[in-house]
CSV table of C-alpha atoms and ligand atoms in Angstrom, one decimal:
chain,number,residue,atom,x,y,z
A,1,MET,CA,0.0,0.0,0.0
A,2,SER,CA,1.3,3.5,-0.8
A,3,ILE,CA,1.7,6.1,1.8
A,4,SER,CA,-1.2,8.2,0.4
A,5,GLU,CA,-3.6,5.2,0.8
A,6,LYS,CA,-2.6,4.9,4.4
A,7,THR,CA,-2.7,8.6,5.2
A,8,PRO,CA,-6.1,9.5,6.7
A,9,ARG,CA,-8.2,11.8,4.6
A,10,TRP,CA,-7.9,14.7,7.2
A,11,GLN,CA,-4.2,14.6,7.0
A,12,GLN,CA,-4.3,14.8,3.2
A,13,GLU,CA,-6.6,17.7,3.4
A,14,LEU,CA,-4.4,19.4,5.9
A,15,ALA,CA,-1.4,18.8,3.7
A,16,ASN,CA,-3.3,20.3,0.7
A,17,ALA,CA,-4.6,23.4,2.7
A,18,ILE,CA,-4.1,26.8,1.0
A,19,ARG,CA,-0.9,28.5,2.2
A,20,ASN,CA,-0.5,31.1,-0.5
A,21,VAL,CA,-2.3,34.4,-0.6
A,22,ASP,CA,-2.3,34.6,-4.4
A,23,GLU,CA,-3.9,31.3,-4.6
A,24,LEU,CA,-6.5,32.4,-2.0
A,25,TYR,CA,-7.3,35.5,-4.1
A,26,LYS,CA,-7.6,33.4,-7.2
A,27,ARG,CA,-9.8,30.7,-5.7
A,28,LEU,CA,-12.3,33.3,-4.4
A,29,ASN,CA,-12.1,35.7,-7.4
A,30,LEU,CA,-10.8,38.5,-5.2
A,31,LYS,CA,-7.9,39.7,-7.3
A,32,GLU,CA,-10.1,42.0,-9.4
A,33,ILE,CA,-11.9,43.4,-6.5
A,34,PHE,CA,-8.7,44.4,-4.8
A,35,SER,CA,-7.0,45.8,-7.9
A,36,ASP,CA,-10.0,47.9,-8.8
A,37,ASN,CA,-9.9,49.6,-5.5
A,38,GLU,CA,-6.3,50.7,-5.8
A,39,GLU,CA,-5.9,53.0,-8.7
A,40,CYS,CA,-2.5,54.4,-7.7
A,41,HIS,CA,0.4,52.2,-8.6
A,42,VAL,CA,2.7,53.4,-5.8
A,43,GLU,CA,0.0,52.7,-3.3
A,44,LYS,CA,-0.6,49.3,-4.8
A,45,ALA,CA,3.1,48.4,-4.5
A,46,GLN,CA,3.3,49.7,-0.9
A,47,ASN,CA,0.2,47.7,0.1
A,48,LYS,CA,1.7,44.6,-1.5
A,49,GLU,CA,4.8,45.0,0.6
A,50,LEU,CA,2.7,45.5,3.8
A,51,ILE,CA,0.7,42.3,3.1
A,52,SER,CA,3.9,40.4,2.5
A,53,GLU,CA,5.1,41.6,5.9
A,54,ALA,CA,1.9,40.5,7.5
A,55,ILE,CA,2.3,37.1,5.9
A,56,ARG,CA,6.0,36.9,7.1
A,57,GLN,CA,4.7,37.4,10.6
A,58,PHE,CA,1.9,34.9,10.4
A,59,PRO,CA,1.5,32.9,7.1
A,60,VAL,CA,-1.8,32.3,5.3
A,61,LEU,CA,-3.4,29.0,6.2
A,62,VAL,CA,-6.9,27.8,5.4
A,63,THR,CA,-8.5,24.4,4.6
A,64,GLU,CA,-10.5,23.6,1.5
A,65,SER,CA,-13.6,22.8,3.7
A,66,PHE,CA,-13.6,26.3,5.3
A,67,LEU,CA,-12.9,28.0,2.0
A,68,LYS,CA,-16.0,26.2,0.5
A,69,ARG,CA,-18.2,28.0,3.1
A,70,MET,CA,-17.1,31.4,1.8
A,71,THR,CA,-18.9,33.4,-0.9
A,72,PRO,CA,-16.7,34.0,-4.0
A,73,ALA,CA,-15.9,37.6,-4.9
A,74,ASP,CA,-17.2,38.9,-1.6
A,75,SER,CA,-14.3,40.7,0.1
A,76,SER,CA,-16.3,41.1,3.3
A,77,ASP,CA,-17.3,37.5,3.7
A,78,PRO,CA,-17.2,36.9,7.5
A,79,LEU,CA,-15.2,33.7,7.1
A,80,LEU,CA,-12.8,35.2,4.7
A,81,LEU,CA,-12.1,38.2,7.1
A,82,GLN,CA,-11.0,35.7,9.8
A,83,ILE,CA,-8.1,34.4,7.6
A,84,LEU,CA,-7.3,37.1,5.1
A,85,PRO,CA,-4.0,39.0,5.8
A,86,THR,CA,-4.5,42.8,5.7
A,87,ILE,CA,-2.3,45.9,5.9
A,88,GLN,CA,-3.7,46.9,9.3
A,89,GLU,CA,-1.9,44.0,10.9
A,90,VAL,CA,1.5,45.6,10.6
A,91,ASP,CA,0.3,48.8,12.4
A,92,LYS,CA,1.7,49.2,15.9
A,93,ILE,CA,-1.1,50.3,18.1
A,94,PRO,CA,-0.6,51.4,21.7
A,95,GLY,CA,-2.1,49.1,24.3
A,96,PHE,CA,-1.5,46.0,22.1
A,97,GLY,CA,1.5,43.7,22.6
A,98,LEU,CA,3.2,40.4,22.2
A,99,ASP,CA,1.8,38.6,25.3
A,100,PRO,CA,-1.5,40.2,26.1
A,101,VAL,CA,-2.7,37.5,28.5
A,102,GLY,CA,0.4,37.0,30.6
A,103,ASP,CA,1.1,33.5,29.3
A,104,SER,CA,4.8,33.8,29.9
A,105,ARG,CA,4.3,34.3,33.6
A,106,ALA,CA,2.0,31.3,33.9
A,107,ILE,CA,4.4,28.6,32.8
A,108,PHE,CA,4.3,25.8,35.2
A,109,ALA,CA,6.6,23.5,33.4
A,110,PRO,CA,7.8,23.6,29.7
A,111,GLY,CA,4.7,23.5,27.6
A,112,ILE,CA,2.3,23.6,30.6
A,113,MET,CA,0.6,26.7,32.0
A,114,GLN,CA,-1.4,27.0,35.1
A,115,LYS,CA,-3.5,30.2,35.7
A,116,TYR,CA,-6.5,28.8,37.4
A,117,GLN,CA,-7.3,26.5,40.3
A,118,GLY,CA,-7.6,22.8,39.4
A,119,ARG,CA,-6.9,23.3,35.7
A,120,ALA,CA,-3.7,23.2,33.8
A,121,LEU,CA,-3.3,23.9,30.1
A,122,MET,CA,-0.9,22.0,27.8
A,123,ILE,CA,0.5,23.6,24.7
A,124,THR,CA,0.3,20.3,22.9
A,125,LEU,CA,1.8,21.6,19.7
A,126,GLY,CA,2.1,24.8,17.8
A,127,GLN,CA,0.3,23.8,14.6
A,128,CYS,CA,-3.2,24.6,13.6
A,129,ALA,CA,-5.3,23.8,10.5
A,130,ILE,CA,-6.1,27.5,10.0
A,131,HIS,CA,-4.4,30.8,10.8
A,132,CYS,CA,-7.0,33.1,12.4
A,133,ARG,CA,-5.6,36.6,11.9
A,134,TYR,CA,-6.9,37.8,15.4
A,135,CYS,CA,-5.2,34.8,17.2
A,136,PHE,CA,-3.8,35.8,20.6
A,137,ARG,CA,-1.1,33.1,20.2
A,138,ARG,CA,0.0,34.4,16.9
A,139,LYS,CA,3.2,35.6,18.6
A,140,PHE,CA,3.6,32.7,21.0
A,141,PRO,CA,7.1,31.1,21.4
A,142,TYR,CA,5.9,27.6,20.5
A,143,GLN,CA,9.4,26.4,19.9
A,144,GLN,CA,9.9,26.4,23.7
A,145,SER,CA,7.3,23.6,24.1
A,146,PRO,CA,8.5,20.0,24.2
A,147,LYS,CA,8.2,18.2,20.8
A,148,SER,CA,8.1,14.5,21.5
A,149,LEU,CA,6.5,12.4,24.2
A,150,GLU,CA,10.0,11.8,25.6
A,151,GLN,CA,10.5,15.5,25.9
A,152,TRP,CA,7.2,15.8,27.7
A,153,GLU,CA,8.2,13.5,30.4
A,154,ALA,CA,9.7,16.0,32.8
A,155,SER,CA,6.6,18.3,32.4
A,156,LEU,CA,4.2,15.4,33.0
A,157,LYS,CA,6.2,14.5,36.1
A,158,LYS,CA,5.6,18.0,37.4
A,159,LEU,CA,1.9,17.5,36.8
A,160,GLN,CA,2.0,14.2,38.6
A,161,GLU,CA,3.5,16.0,41.6
A,162,ASN,CA,0.6,18.5,41.8
A,163,PRO,CA,-2.5,16.7,43.1
A,164,SER,CA,-4.6,19.9,43.0
A,165,ILE,CA,-4.9,19.6,39.2
A,166,GLU,CA,-8.0,17.6,38.2
A,167,GLU,CA,-8.4,18.8,34.7
A,168,ILE,CA,-5.9,18.9,31.9
A,169,ILE,CA,-6.7,21.1,28.9
A,170,LEU,CA,-5.1,20.1,25.6
A,171,SER,CA,-4.5,23.3,23.7
A,172,GLY,CA,-2.0,24.6,21.2
A,173,GLY,CA,-2.1,25.3,18.4
A,174,ASP,CA,-4.6,22.6,17.9
A,175,PRO,CA,-4.1,19.3,19.8
A,176,LEU,CA,-6.2,17.4,17.2
A,177,VAL,CA,-3.5,18.0,14.6
A,178,LEU,CA,-1.7,15.2,16.5
A,179,ASN,CA,-2.4,11.9,14.8
A,180,ASP,CA,-4.5,9.2,16.6
A,181,ARG,CA,-1.4,7.3,17.6
A,182,ARG,CA,0.4,10.2,19.2
A,183,LEU,CA,-2.9,11.4,20.8
A,184,GLY,CA,-3.5,7.9,22.2
A,185,GLN,CA,0.0,7.8,23.7
A,186,LEU,CA,-0.5,11.2,25.3
A,187,LEU,CA,-3.9,10.2,26.7
A,188,GLU,CA,-2.4,7.1,28.2
A,189,GLN,CA,0.3,9.1,29.9
A,190,LEU,CA,-2.3,11.5,31.3
A,191,GLU,CA,-4.6,8.6,32.4
A,192,SER,CA,-1.7,7.3,34.5
A,193,ILE,CA,-1.7,10.6,36.6
A,194,SER,CA,-4.2,9.4,39.2
A,195,HIS,CA,-5.5,12.8,40.4
A,196,LEU,CA,-6.6,13.8,36.8
A,197,GLN,CA,-10.3,13.4,36.3
A,198,ARG,CA,-11.0,15.2,33.1
A,199,VAL,CA,-9.4,15.9,29.7
A,200,ARG,CA,-10.6,19.0,27.9
A,201,VAL,CA,-9.8,19.5,24.2
A,202,HIS,CA,-9.6,23.0,22.9
A,203,THR,CA,-9.9,22.5,19.2
A,204,ARG,CA,-11.0,24.3,16.0
A,205,LEU,CA,-10.6,21.2,13.9
A,206,PRO,CA,-14.3,20.1,13.9
A,207,ILE,CA,-15.0,23.5,12.5
A,208,VAL,CA,-12.2,24.0,10.0
A,209,LEU,CA,-11.3,20.4,9.2
A,210,PRO,CA,-14.4,18.4,9.9
A,211,SER,CA,-12.9,15.2,8.4
A,212,ARG,CA,-10.7,15.1,11.6
A,213,VAL,CA,-13.7,13.8,13.5
A,214,THR,CA,-13.7,10.0,12.9
A,215,ASP,CA,-14.9,7.0,14.9
A,216,GLU,CA,-11.3,6.2,15.8
A,217,LEU,CA,-10.8,9.6,17.2
A,218,LEU,CA,-14.0,9.5,19.3
A,219,LYS,CA,-13.1,6.1,20.5
A,220,LEU,CA,-9.8,7.3,21.9
A,221,PHE,CA,-11.8,9.6,24.2
A,222,LEU,CA,-14.7,7.4,24.9
A,223,TYR,CA,-12.5,4.5,26.1
A,224,SER,CA,-10.4,6.9,28.3
A,225,ARG,CA,-10.6,6.8,32.1
A,226,LEU,CA,-10.8,10.6,31.9
A,227,GLN,CA,-14.1,12.4,31.2
A,228,PRO,CA,-13.6,14.2,27.9
A,229,ILE,CA,-15.0,17.6,27.1
A,230,PHE,CA,-14.6,19.2,23.7
A,231,VAL,CA,-14.5,23.0,23.4
A,232,VAL,CA,-14.7,24.1,19.8
A,233,HIS,CA,-14.3,27.5,18.3
A,234,ALA,CA,-16.7,29.0,15.7
A,235,ASN,CA,-17.4,32.7,15.3
A,236,HIS,CA,-20.1,32.9,12.7
A,237,PRO,CA,-23.2,30.9,11.8
A,238,ASN,CA,-21.9,30.4,8.2
A,239,GLU,CA,-19.3,28.1,9.7
A,240,ILE,CA,-21.9,25.7,11.2
A,241,VAL,CA,-23.0,24.1,7.9
A,242,ASP,CA,-22.5,20.9,5.9
A,243,ASP,CA,-19.6,18.8,6.9
A,244,CYS,CA,-18.9,20.9,10.0
A,245,ALA,CA,-22.5,20.5,11.3
A,246,ASP,CA,-22.2,16.8,10.7
A,247,ALA,CA,-18.9,16.5,12.5
A,248,LEU,CA,-20.3,18.4,15.5
A,249,HIS,CA,-23.3,16.3,15.6
A,250,GLN,CA,-21.2,13.2,15.5
A,251,VAL,CA,-19.2,14.3,18.6
A,252,VAL,CA,-22.4,15.2,20.5
A,253,ARG,CA,-24.1,11.9,19.5
A,254,ALA,CA,-21.0,10.0,20.8
A,255,GLY,CA,-21.9,11.5,24.2
A,256,ILE,CA,-19.0,13.9,24.6
A,257,PRO,CA,-20.1,17.3,25.9
A,258,VAL,CA,-19.3,20.0,23.3
A,259,LEU,CA,-19.0,23.7,24.1
A,260,ASN,CA,-18.3,26.5,21.8
A,261,GLN,CA,-16.2,29.6,22.4
A,262,ALA,CA,-16.2,32.5,20.0
A,263,VAL,CA,-14.2,35.7,19.8
A,264,LEU,CA,-16.1,39.0,19.3
A,265,LEU,CA,-14.8,40.4,16.1
A,266,ARG,CA,-15.5,43.7,14.4
A,267,GLY,CA,-17.3,43.4,11.0
A,268,ILE,CA,-17.6,39.6,11.5
A,269,ASN,CA,-19.9,38.7,14.4
A,270,ASP,CA,-20.6,42.0,16.1
A,271,THR,CA,-24.4,42.2,15.6
A,272,THR,CA,-27.1,40.7,17.8
A,273,GLU,CA,-28.7,38.9,14.8
A,274,THR,CA,-25.4,37.2,13.9
A,275,GLN,CA,-24.7,36.1,17.4
A,276,ALA,CA,-28.3,34.8,17.9
A,277,GLU,CA,-28.1,32.8,14.7
A,278,LEU,CA,-24.7,31.4,15.7
A,279,CYS,CA,-26.1,30.3,19.1
A,280,ASN,CA,-29.2,28.9,17.6
A,281,ARG,CA,-27.3,26.7,15.1
A,282,LEU,CA,-25.1,25.5,17.9
A,283,ILE,CA,-27.8,24.5,20.2
A,284,ASN,CA,-29.8,22.8,17.4
A,285,LEU,CA,-26.8,20.5,17.1
A,286,GLY,CA,-26.5,20.0,20.9
A,287,VAL,CA,-23.4,22.3,21.2
A,288,ILE,CA,-23.6,24.7,24.2
A,289,PRO,CA,-22.3,28.3,23.7
A,290,TYR,CA,-19.8,28.7,26.4
A,291,TYR,CA,-17.8,31.9,26.1
A,292,LEU,CA,-17.8,35.0,23.9
A,293,HIS,CA,-14.3,36.4,24.3
A,294,GLN,CA,-13.4,40.0,24.3
A,295,LEU,CA,-10.5,40.2,21.9
A,296,ASP,CA,-7.1,39.7,23.5
A,297,ARG,CA,-4.9,42.8,22.7
A,298,VAL,CA,-2.2,41.1,20.6
A,299,ASP,CA,-0.2,43.1,18.1
A,300,GLY,CA,-1.8,43.0,14.7
A,301,ALA,CA,-5.4,42.4,15.9
A,302,ALA,CA,-6.5,46.0,16.8
A,303,HIS,CA,-8.7,46.3,13.8
A,304,PHE,CA,-10.9,43.4,15.1
A,305,GLU,CA,-11.6,45.0,18.4
A,306,VAL,CA,-15.2,45.8,19.5
A,307,SER,CA,-15.8,48.0,22.5
A,308,PRO,CA,-16.9,46.2,25.7
A,309,GLU,CA,-19.9,48.5,26.0
A,310,ALA,CA,-21.2,47.3,22.6
A,311,GLY,CA,-20.5,43.7,23.6
A,312,ILE,CA,-22.4,44.0,26.8
A,313,LYS,CA,-25.4,45.6,25.0
A,314,MET,CA,-25.4,42.7,22.5
A,315,ILE,CA,-25.4,40.1,25.3
A,316,GLU,CA,-28.4,41.9,27.0
A,317,GLU,CA,-30.3,41.7,23.7
A,318,LEU,CA,-29.4,38.0,23.3
A,319,LYS,CA,-30.9,37.2,26.7
A,320,GLN,CA,-34.2,38.4,25.4
A,321,LEU,CA,-34.0,36.3,22.2
A,322,LEU,CA,-32.6,32.9,23.4
A,323,PRO,CA,-33.0,30.3,26.0
A,324,GLY,CA,-30.8,31.0,29.1
A,325,TYR,CA,-28.4,28.1,28.3
A,326,ALA,CA,-27.8,29.4,24.8
A,327,VAL,CA,-26.4,32.8,25.8
A,328,PRO,CA,-22.6,32.6,26.2
A,329,LYS,CA,-20.7,34.3,29.0
A,330,TYR,CA,-19.0,37.4,27.7
A,331,VAL,CA,-15.5,37.3,29.2
A,332,ARG,CA,-12.1,38.8,29.0
A,333,GLU,CA,-8.9,37.5,30.2
A,334,ILE,CA,-7.1,39.8,32.7
A,335,PRO,CA,-3.6,38.7,33.6
A,336,GLY,CA,-3.3,37.6,37.2
A,337,LYS,CA,-7.1,37.0,37.8
A,338,PRO,CA,-8.1,33.6,39.2
A,339,GLY,CA,-10.5,33.0,36.2
A,340,LYS,CA,-11.9,34.7,33.1
A,341,THR,CA,-13.5,37.9,34.1
A,342,GLU,CA,-17.2,38.4,33.0
A,343,LEU,CA,-18.1,41.6,31.4
A,344,LYS,CA,-21.5,42.9,32.4
B,1,PLP,C1,-9.0,30.1,29.7
B,1,PLP,C2,-8.0,29.3,30.3
B,1,PLP,C3,-8.4,28.1,31.0
B,1,PLP,C4,-9.8,27.7,31.1
B,1,PLP,O1,-10.6,28.5,31.8
B,1,PLP,P1,-12.1,28.0,32.0
B,1,PLP,O2,-12.8,29.2,32.6
B,1,PLP,O3,-12.1,26.9,32.9
B,1,PLP,O4,-12.7,27.7,30.6
B,1,PLP,C5,-7.4,27.4,31.7
B,1,PLP,N1,-6.1,27.7,31.7
B,1,PLP,C6,-5.7,28.8,31.0
B,1,PLP,C7,-4.2,29.1,31.0
B,1,PLP,C8,-6.6,29.6,30.3
B,1,PLP,O5,-6.1,30.7,29.6
B,2,SF4,S1,-7.2,27.8,15.5
B,2,SF4,FE1,-7.1,28.8,17.5
B,2,SF4,S2,-4.9,28.7,18.0
B,2,SF4,FE2,-5.1,28.3,15.8
B,2,SF4,S3,-4.8,30.3,14.8
B,2,SF4,FE3,-7.0,30.0,15.1
B,2,SF4,S4,-7.5,31.0,17.1
B,2,SF4,FE4,-5.2,30.7,17.0
């Protein structure tokens, strides 16, 4: 059997993801829209250079599945805006920085962070299946995390020595980029830590690479001693369709609790109608809206920011439209606080 036959479909799809901005423009018929807007040649060249700089800082990455949910030739498509590099990203804005949530101060052992009581977060790996332009970890020093299971040993030992930690959060990057074999090995190691009760998976893969959700993957978690909880990340109702909706439903049907966290993003999901539709689509699939995050103030993301006042008003309106369980908590992360801080 050739390698390609043995490689699971999701891995092939990830390998074939779009990593080139010109290809992205071409696939969505955007080139013309952008060139029409820029009549002056000098400005055009300058903008091209700024976009190149944005891409050098954080490369373009988007899967075919996510791309299919965008409307061609629409430069304000809410899914496109999440992944399209723009010239605003290279602006240096006061109040925005490299480590907006104090991650570097919360390192408990290499690759493991603890900020909150009872929960530790593992930077499983730096890779994702999509690059979200607003990501607060776009500047994270992933190379400092352990790479192989052997390298993880010392950090897992530290975890073993801290019985107050009951929940391990697999984060990244995206932990489901690990293949089933490596994920299984990691789970086994975690299961051997007797005081751990739960494993939480922070992943965007069911949204952006739905083929990652397979029976084999779900079995890994269903047969685990640890109670699994999946926390996915969708920002807009247009994301929750087709293969993505099927994948979410599959996880829910398997009996794994699934929660969603979204980030409040200007021009993408900052209206009450959009949020209400997102929450409705989620609960119709059995996914509970968990958090709506105020944007973390990372360099390059300032143009996505919505004011907390506008966010609070939106949540108040959502409470009048939706069942209580369907309204996410609107939170922001303040470094040094014992949990996420609710905005109200
Ligand atoms: C957000 C976060 C958690 C999880 O917080 P919950 O409120 O339990 O969802 C845990 N650890 C770190 C470092 C975090 O940033
Ligand atoms: S999937 Fe998550 S970690 Fe990866 S770029 Fe997007 S927001 Fe950041």
